[in-house]
Amino acid sequence: MTRKEALDSIKVNVENENLVKHMLATEAIMRALARCLGEDEEEWGLTGLLHDIDMELTEGNMVTHSTLGADLVRELGASEAMAHAILCHNEAHGIPLETKLDKALFCADPLTGLIIAATLVRPDKKLAGLEAKSVKKRFKEKSFAAGVDRQQIAQCSEIGIELGEFIELGLKAMQRIAEELGL
Ligand SMILES: [Fe+2]
């Protein structure tokens, strides 16, 4: 599967622009993680890009979310490893995270939300001037973007990355695609 094929399928299945941006942001972080860990950047990036492809089709129903997604990406030609990571990123299924790819997607997914929220409270609402230290501060403020699961982000330790380093890597990755994210 090429990135273009993945994006074409997203166009067909996802209308909400913010959801598409969330998937692009997750892709950017997954690519950066893969580079950092010496993993397959294309495989990790496409997993991030496609991970919520079924969110609208399943209408956010956590019972079916990501089961359909895993089937969809298999049809697109994704590897079984990619489909598994997508399947188990939805905790509702209770499927244990096994591989590094599973664990990477699981912690990268909510980091995008924290970084976007930290951007949107800035006067200029731009990613460019956002510093990692302020994202780290926001991480500790429990009432800030309360829906963002901090424990899930902190599971970056499971892939051998320290939280501060993970936030820095995620922020830089999203800053590189700021234009696409409209931030
Ligand atoms: Fe997601």
PDB file of N, CA and C and ligand atoms in Angstrom, residues 19 22-23 26 51-52 55 65 89 105 109-110 112, ligand 1:
ATOM      1  N   LEU A  19     -10.679  15.188  12.161  1.00  0.00           N
ATOM      2  CA  LEU A  19     -10.289  13.784  12.309  1.00  0.00           C
ATOM      3  C   LEU A  19      -9.144  13.444  11.347  1.00  0.00           C
ATOM      4  N   HIS A  22      -6.071  14.843  12.816  1.00  0.00           N
ATOM      5  CA  HIS A  22      -5.609  13.994  13.925  1.00  0.00           C
ATOM      6  C   HIS A  22      -4.830  12.783  13.381  1.00  0.00           C
ATOM      7  N   MET A  23      -5.313  12.222  12.290  1.00  0.00           N
ATOM      8  CA  MET A  23      -4.643  11.058  11.710  1.00  0.00           C
ATOM      9  C   MET A  23      -3.301  11.451  11.082  1.00  0.00           C
ATOM     10  N   THR A  26      -0.918  11.951  13.944  1.00  0.00           N
ATOM     11  CA  THR A  26      -0.495  10.654  14.487  1.00  0.00           C
ATOM     12  C   THR A  26       0.543  10.019  13.558  1.00  0.00           C
ATOM     13  N   HIS A  51      -5.171   4.854  11.440  1.00  0.00           N
ATOM     14  CA  HIS A  51      -5.679   4.175  12.636  1.00  0.00           C
ATOM     15  C   HIS A  51      -7.141   4.454  12.988  1.00  0.00           C
ATOM     16  N   ASP A  52      -7.639   5.638  12.599  1.00  0.00           N
ATOM     17  CA  ASP A  52      -9.052   5.947  12.934  1.00  0.00           C
ATOM     18  C   ASP A  52      -9.931   5.974  11.687  1.00  0.00           C
ATOM     19  N   MET A  55     -13.686   5.565  12.150  1.00  0.00           N
ATOM     20  CA  MET A  55     -14.368   6.291  13.223  1.00  0.00           C
ATOM     21  C   MET A  55     -15.758   6.788  12.807  1.00  0.00           C
ATOM     22  N   HIS A  65     -15.526   0.119  16.744  1.00  0.00           N
ATOM     23  CA  HIS A  65     -14.386   0.922  16.311  1.00  0.00           C
ATOM     24  C   HIS A  65     -13.099   0.107  16.382  1.00  0.00           C
ATOM     25  N   HIS A  89      -5.500  -0.592  19.442  1.00  0.00           N
ATOM     26  CA  HIS A  89      -5.377   0.770  19.979  1.00  0.00           C
ATOM     27  C   HIS A  89      -6.677   1.197  20.658  1.00  0.00           C
ATOM     28  N   LEU A 105       1.647   3.148  18.653  1.00  0.00           N
ATOM     29  CA  LEU A 105       0.389   3.774  18.227  1.00  0.00           C
ATOM     30  C   LEU A 105      -0.450   4.157  19.442  1.00  0.00           C
ATOM     31  N   ASP A 109      -1.262   8.304  19.828  1.00  0.00           N
ATOM     32  CA  ASP A 109      -2.631   8.747  19.549  1.00  0.00           C
ATOM     33  C   ASP A 109      -3.069   9.909  20.477  1.00  0.00           C
ATOM     34  N   PRO A 110      -3.001   9.756  21.805  1.00  0.00           N
ATOM     35  CA  PRO A 110      -3.445  10.860  22.661  1.00  0.00           C
ATOM     36  C   PRO A 110      -2.476  12.037  22.723  1.00  0.00           C
ATOM     37  N   THR A 112      -1.224  13.629  20.296  1.00  0.00           N
ATOM     38  CA  THR A 112      -1.646  14.630  19.304  1.00  0.00           C
ATOM     39  C   THR A 112      -2.687  15.568  19.919  1.00  0.00           C
TER      40      THR A 112
HETATM   41 FE    FE B   1      -6.885   8.379  17.213  1.00  0.00          FE
END
